[in-house]
Amino acid sequence: MPTNPKPLLVVDDDLHNRDMLSRRFRKAGYEVEVADSGAEALAVLARQEIDLILLDSMMPGMSGIELLKLLRATRTPEDLPVIMVTAVSESDKVVEALELGANDYITKPIDFNVAMARVRTHLTRKHAEVALRESEERYSLAARGANDGLWDWDLKEERVYYSLRWKEMLGCVEDDIGDSPEEWLSRIHPADRVRVDTELEAIREPSHGTAYVSEHRMRHNTGRYRWMMIRGHVLRAADGVAVRMAGSQTDVTENKAFDSLTGLPNRVLLTEQISRHQEELRKKPDQLAALLFLDLDHFKVINDSLGHIVGDKLLVAFAGRLRHLLRTGADPGRLGGDQLIARLGGDEFALLVTDLRAPADSLAIGLRIRDALHEPFEIEGREVFTSASIGIAMLDPAHRSADDLLRDADTAMYQAKTLGRARCEMFSPELRDAAFHRMETENELRRALDAKEFLAYYQPKIRLDSGELAGFEALLRWNHPQRGIVSPAEIIPLAEETGLILPIGEWILHEACAQMRRWQLQYPVLNRCEVSVNLSPRQFRHPTLVPSVIHALAESGLPARCLQLEVTESMFIDDVTGATTVLNRLKEIGVGIKLDDFGTGYSSLSYLCNLPCDSLKIDQSFVNRMIEDKNSFEVTRSIIQMAGHLGMGVTAEGIESPSQAFELLGLGCEFGQGYYFARPMPAGKALGYIEEHCAPDAVPADPAH
Ligand code: C2E
Ligand code: MG
Ligand code: MG
């Protein structure tokens, strides 16, 4: 992999396709930009470097083909690969696109695994080409890394160079295979041979384009056939006669039917089965069938912490348990007959169940799978716990294709994740609308960032015994052009998921430090006050956190002791050691660390003792109820006591009444925050607050000094 990958760009006017592709590529670790039109795509390209484009051929306004033409006027296929997304029926478009310099194509409905394989191949090739410019040796390594075989066919001499990898892919060694075209042609499956011969003949026609793409079976040394994807480029003499052709061979067998790791049917086979049932459903509309989409929770954490081998074994064991469960279900008859389990790739599985008696039966199956995961897996002598989020969609005549069904089940699965994982959710049209909304909001957030529509609000923090101002908490707001002020509850989760939290968080950190410093210069009494900034989990894990805090302090001139960073317990759960390292580095700089929303998580005392935090914020849910509810009162009291023993400061948040403030003071709580004192307010209003509350020593600094 290159060290500085650039984003992929998905250009599609269809919101669903954009959403699906961008979400999945992001999940696979790619950065993704999206555009809903040719014009928007050009704007993105003008703004930043893009590694590869997935381009919908049919769009209103500027079509994909037109955009491609424009792009190829300045950018070569090697420099900016373009993969066209076309409908199956548009083979003429495919040919046109390839002639215009598209590198490849995929057809709709989009099979994500195929899309991923092609993107990976072209990126590998692109990066290989960069490497070639640097050194021949690196190129050959890259080609080997891509697992592609290479061939180079001299059409005049009828001799072919086959790379070692090409031979190995067929189970052969260097000397097994000579340099005749027959070495290739004679290994083609008899059922594919005529077609390939025709393709190769066509290529020699002077009128034919320069791209050669073919998929056929090749006989492996074991006697089995493997599916190969061949991509080549034809060189022609001035008179148009093809003289040479060279390209790659990729083994795509795994894309064809079965998953090599678990032995389960793969997406292709599943899709075929779904299509078959959809066909049947049209004839017999009263049949009931459902698709369950399963995604393991936190699989990446397991993979990263325990290693790929354990990860792979977990997938195999999970597949085994699924099979076992469905074979020996308590009463399989009751839950309906035919079932097909497939692995879709990564940690995603699907289950197609037909002949159901009622839609609720599919939920029963989903719940049974969920419950079967309570038992840990034993892998390499250790117990590994996992859970799955499950989305269910019923087969419905309204679905035009298998992909529609998969997408709906995926949407429901996503909902299960959002609601806290390890659960089952049924698809509903409302969910689809929510997905639409999410996608729209995401695009809007990107725009808002560019348009500088974010604001920081400031909520005063008060010393409970004296009523003095002790500082401010900076809280994010979005000043939406139509909707007005939007709360962070609507922004942060999505920003976190898409990574937009990084630039947003960086912005508010700088803004809050700069604002506080300006106030301090104006009112020196504020030198004793601090400003708190909330961090999100993703920000906290990101390697640039510490440098960016240093930068924000240096740029604003705010003393480090005047900055508090608010973190939550959830940031430590997965990796206490890593989190402690980060916290210690922040403390070295001199900034304070506050544990926000305290009491809602799982923290135990011993656990807290080891965390380098300075203070706690009692969650507002306890403060809220502390007067009426004895338990909340007790929790509040013990948190304050505990903090005292540990030498940590305490702030109570969400104070709304004088009686709450009074009780908290009695319990020994030092600081408070809440509507009773002041609501969060824009910077201009906060200045008014300072002027009013910092008297009498709140004399503004003499501007002359
Ligand atoms: P938080 O950090 O626990 O912030 C306290 C929330 O309680 C704020 O909501 C505040 O407006 C609200 N609040 C304060 N006093 C009272 C009160 O007396 N009664 C009630 N009912 N609520 C009160 P807000 O501003 O909507 O922020 C919600 C959450 O969003 C914050 O919870 C924080 O977790 C997150 N957030 C806000 N700004 C940022 C940010 O810049 N970055 C990150 N990562 N998260 C942020
Ligand atoms: Mg906070
Ligand atoms: Mg809080």
XYZ file of C-alpha atoms in Angstrom, residues 327-618:
292
model
C -29.525 -27.825 11.223
C -30.430 -28.693 14.792
C -32.868 -25.907 15.585
C -35.300 -26.754 18.391
C -38.075 -27.250 15.902
C -36.870 -26.582 12.393
C -40.251 -27.426 10.892
C -41.875 -24.598 12.729
C -39.465 -22.058 11.385
C -39.834 -23.061 7.790
C -37.838 -25.148 5.368
C -35.194 -23.935 3.027
C -32.236 -22.008 4.341
C -29.094 -20.791 2.677
C -26.183 -19.345 4.623
C -23.656 -17.275 2.737
C -20.604 -15.252 3.589
C -20.728 -11.891 1.905
C -17.142 -11.017 2.699
C -15.250 -9.746 5.733
C -17.372 -10.221 8.822
C -20.653 -10.135 6.928
C -22.919 -13.120 6.533
C -26.419 -13.578 5.162
C -29.136 -16.089 5.632
C -31.923 -16.615 3.144
C -34.957 -18.343 4.685
C -37.881 -19.391 2.563
C -41.271 -21.010 3.259
C -41.873 -19.012 6.405
C -45.298 -19.155 7.997
C -45.286 -15.608 9.287
C -42.898 -12.663 9.021
C -42.327 -12.898 12.770
C -40.686 -16.317 12.246
C -37.738 -14.583 10.638
C -37.304 -12.508 13.763
C -37.410 -15.678 15.850
C -34.559 -17.105 13.763
C -32.585 -13.888 14.131
C -33.033 -13.880 17.886
C -31.985 -17.504 18.081
C -28.772 -16.683 16.246
C -28.167 -13.728 18.516
C -28.672 -15.869 21.607
C -26.437 -18.627 20.287
C -23.584 -16.122 20.405
C -23.771 -15.682 24.163
C -21.476 -18.699 24.425
C -17.861 -17.759 23.725
C -15.827 -19.370 20.948
C -12.747 -21.301 21.858
C -9.941 -20.289 19.567
C -6.328 -21.278 20.043
C -6.962 -22.104 23.650
C -8.614 -18.833 24.521
C -12.202 -17.739 24.879
C -13.300 -15.171 22.344
C -16.603 -13.410 22.805
C -18.480 -11.880 19.938
C -21.962 -10.750 19.067
C -23.754 -9.988 15.842
C -25.999 -7.213 14.633
C -28.747 -8.603 12.459
C -30.962 -6.867 9.932
C -33.965 -8.576 8.389
C -35.840 -7.770 5.205
C -38.765 -9.724 3.788
C -38.714 -10.615 0.112
C -41.113 -8.241 -1.506
C -42.374 -8.006 -5.095
C -41.433 -4.315 -4.933
C -37.765 -5.315 -5.021
C -36.458 -5.110 -8.528
C -33.369 -7.174 -7.839
C -31.498 -9.217 -5.271
C -29.449 -6.149 -4.580
C -32.535 -4.216 -3.486
C -33.246 -6.892 -0.920
C -29.647 -7.028 0.290
C -29.625 -3.285 0.613
C -32.797 -3.247 2.721
C -31.455 -5.967 5.014
C -28.181 -4.061 5.238
C -30.062 -0.910 6.189
C -31.850 -2.802 8.972
C -28.519 -4.270 10.129
C -27.112 -0.787 10.271
C -30.018 0.215 12.466
C -29.249 -2.711 14.785
C -25.687 -1.409 15.094
C -26.863 2.094 15.750
C -29.209 0.952 18.486
C -26.351 -0.635 20.358
C -25.349 -3.836 18.537
C -26.084 -7.470 19.421
C -29.650 -7.053 18.248
C -32.115 -7.812 15.475
C -33.986 -5.185 13.515
C -36.618 -5.550 10.798
C -36.427 -3.333 7.753
C -39.087 -0.684 7.294
C -39.464 2.086 4.744
C -38.878 4.571 7.574
C -35.405 3.106 7.992
C -34.683 3.717 4.352
C -35.824 7.300 4.729
C -33.566 7.631 7.731
C -30.646 6.340 5.665
C -31.481 8.953 3.043
C -31.599 11.593 5.690
C -28.263 10.482 7.104
C -26.615 10.656 3.735
C -28.041 14.091 3.078
C -26.963 15.347 6.460
C -23.474 14.030 5.867
C -23.188 15.949 2.624
C -24.561 18.992 4.348
C -22.040 18.700 7.146
C -19.202 18.706 4.631
C -20.658 21.783 3.037
C -21.184 23.409 6.427
C -17.542 22.893 7.262
C -16.477 24.610 4.050
C -19.038 27.368 4.537
C -17.888 27.932 8.130
C -21.368 27.406 9.528
C -20.184 25.907 12.819
C -20.251 27.958 15.990
C -19.004 27.510 19.512
C -21.429 28.228 22.334
C -20.112 28.761 25.831
C -21.710 27.631 29.064
C -20.383 29.166 32.304
C -18.978 26.903 34.986
C -19.604 28.269 38.475
C -17.815 27.895 41.816
C -20.730 26.686 43.972
C -19.599 28.216 47.285
C -19.043 31.748 46.012
C -21.045 31.839 42.802
C -17.918 33.025 40.984
C -17.284 32.249 37.321
C -14.713 29.441 37.047
C -14.660 28.888 33.332
C -16.631 27.927 30.263
C -17.442 24.750 28.409
C -17.322 25.143 24.648
C -20.267 23.381 22.974
C -20.640 22.898 19.273
C -23.549 24.397 17.352
C -24.381 24.400 13.684
C -25.913 27.559 12.343
C -27.935 25.984 9.568
C -29.063 28.419 6.850
C -32.654 27.081 6.918
C -33.047 25.239 10.184
C -31.343 27.724 12.465
C -29.227 26.469 15.371
C -28.788 22.671 15.259
C -27.719 20.767 18.380
C -24.608 18.586 18.599
C -26.749 15.517 19.266
C -27.649 15.638 15.575
C -24.127 16.344 14.410
C -21.623 14.486 16.549
C -22.688 10.838 16.001
C -22.678 11.200 12.231
C -19.523 13.276 12.219
C -17.880 10.616 14.355
C -18.926 7.863 12.011
C -17.745 9.594 8.873
C -14.547 11.003 10.311
C -15.751 14.583 9.856
C -15.347 14.943 13.594
C -11.612 15.333 13.048
C -11.743 18.659 11.183
C -14.737 19.823 13.238
C -13.045 18.922 16.525
C -9.846 20.584 15.428
C -11.781 23.692 14.558
C -13.581 24.018 17.895
C -10.373 23.338 19.812
C -8.648 26.257 18.076
C -11.709 28.437 18.323
C -12.220 27.855 22.056
C -8.549 28.456 22.898
C -8.417 31.626 20.820
C -11.687 32.935 22.254
C -10.651 32.298 25.840
C -7.313 33.995 25.256
C -9.008 37.081 23.809
C -11.293 37.286 26.862
C -8.328 36.881 29.200
C -6.471 39.705 27.519
C -9.534 41.849 27.925
C -10.327 40.740 31.497
C -7.184 39.603 33.316
C -9.321 38.162 36.129
C -10.157 35.383 33.671
C -6.546 34.201 33.833
C -7.766 32.015 36.673
C -10.533 30.557 34.513
C -10.413 27.707 32.094
C -12.171 26.627 28.938
C -13.314 23.010 28.455
C -13.425 21.318 25.085
C -15.168 17.990 24.474
C -13.286 15.255 22.659
C -14.938 12.465 20.703
C -13.653 8.869 20.751
C -12.285 9.103 17.238
C -10.466 12.339 17.961
C -9.059 10.820 21.089
C -7.670 7.803 19.232
C -6.248 9.864 16.385
C -2.452 10.233 16.366
C -2.647 13.956 15.659
C -4.499 14.763 18.901
C -1.465 15.706 20.993
C 0.254 17.790 18.299
C -2.980 19.555 17.512
C -3.525 20.482 21.176
C 0.026 21.856 21.321
C -0.627 23.784 18.148
C -3.923 25.262 19.379
C -2.245 26.453 22.580
C 0.769 27.898 20.782
C -1.307 29.651 18.183
C -3.716 31.221 20.673
C -1.220 31.905 23.442
C -3.590 30.324 25.972
C -1.685 28.877 28.960
C -2.021 25.084 28.989
C -3.442 25.078 32.527
C -6.421 27.088 31.206
C -7.468 24.286 28.868
C -9.494 21.283 30.008
C -10.250 18.388 27.725
C -13.421 16.441 28.414
C -13.245 12.734 27.740
C -15.673 9.895 28.427
C -15.110 6.449 29.884
C -16.106 4.762 26.643
C -12.837 5.955 25.122
C -10.813 3.727 27.436
C -12.804 0.523 27.434
C -11.150 -1.021 24.390
C -7.589 -0.052 25.147
C -6.805 1.222 28.626
C -3.047 1.156 28.115
C -3.148 3.130 24.892
C -5.586 5.638 26.379
C -3.430 6.103 29.468
C -0.424 6.877 27.293
C -2.362 9.589 25.477
C -3.708 11.060 28.717
C -0.212 11.158 30.203
C 1.149 12.981 27.192
C -1.652 15.537 27.469
C -0.865 15.994 31.144
C 2.788 16.539 30.323
C 1.740 19.457 28.176
C -0.107 20.772 31.212
C -3.724 20.621 30.108
C -6.390 19.269 32.476
C -8.401 16.117 31.849
C -12.021 15.844 32.856
C -14.079 12.670 32.862
C -17.441 13.737 31.408
C -20.861 12.125 31.898
C -19.509 10.303 34.889
C -21.658 7.584 36.400
C -23.303 6.408 33.201
C -20.509 4.033 32.192
C -19.048 0.974 33.815
C -16.114 2.483 35.647
C -14.990 0.746 38.757
C -13.023 2.516 41.393
C -9.794 0.613 40.822
C -10.023 1.396 37.182
C -10.401 5.106 37.831
C -7.469 5.244 40.229
C -5.205 4.295 37.387
C -6.427 6.932 34.969
C -4.562 10.213 34.977
C -7.656 12.444 35.159
C -7.950 15.614 37.243
C -11.667 15.887 37.658
C -15.066 14.302 37.154
C -18.316 15.649 35.834
C -21.334 14.041 37.452
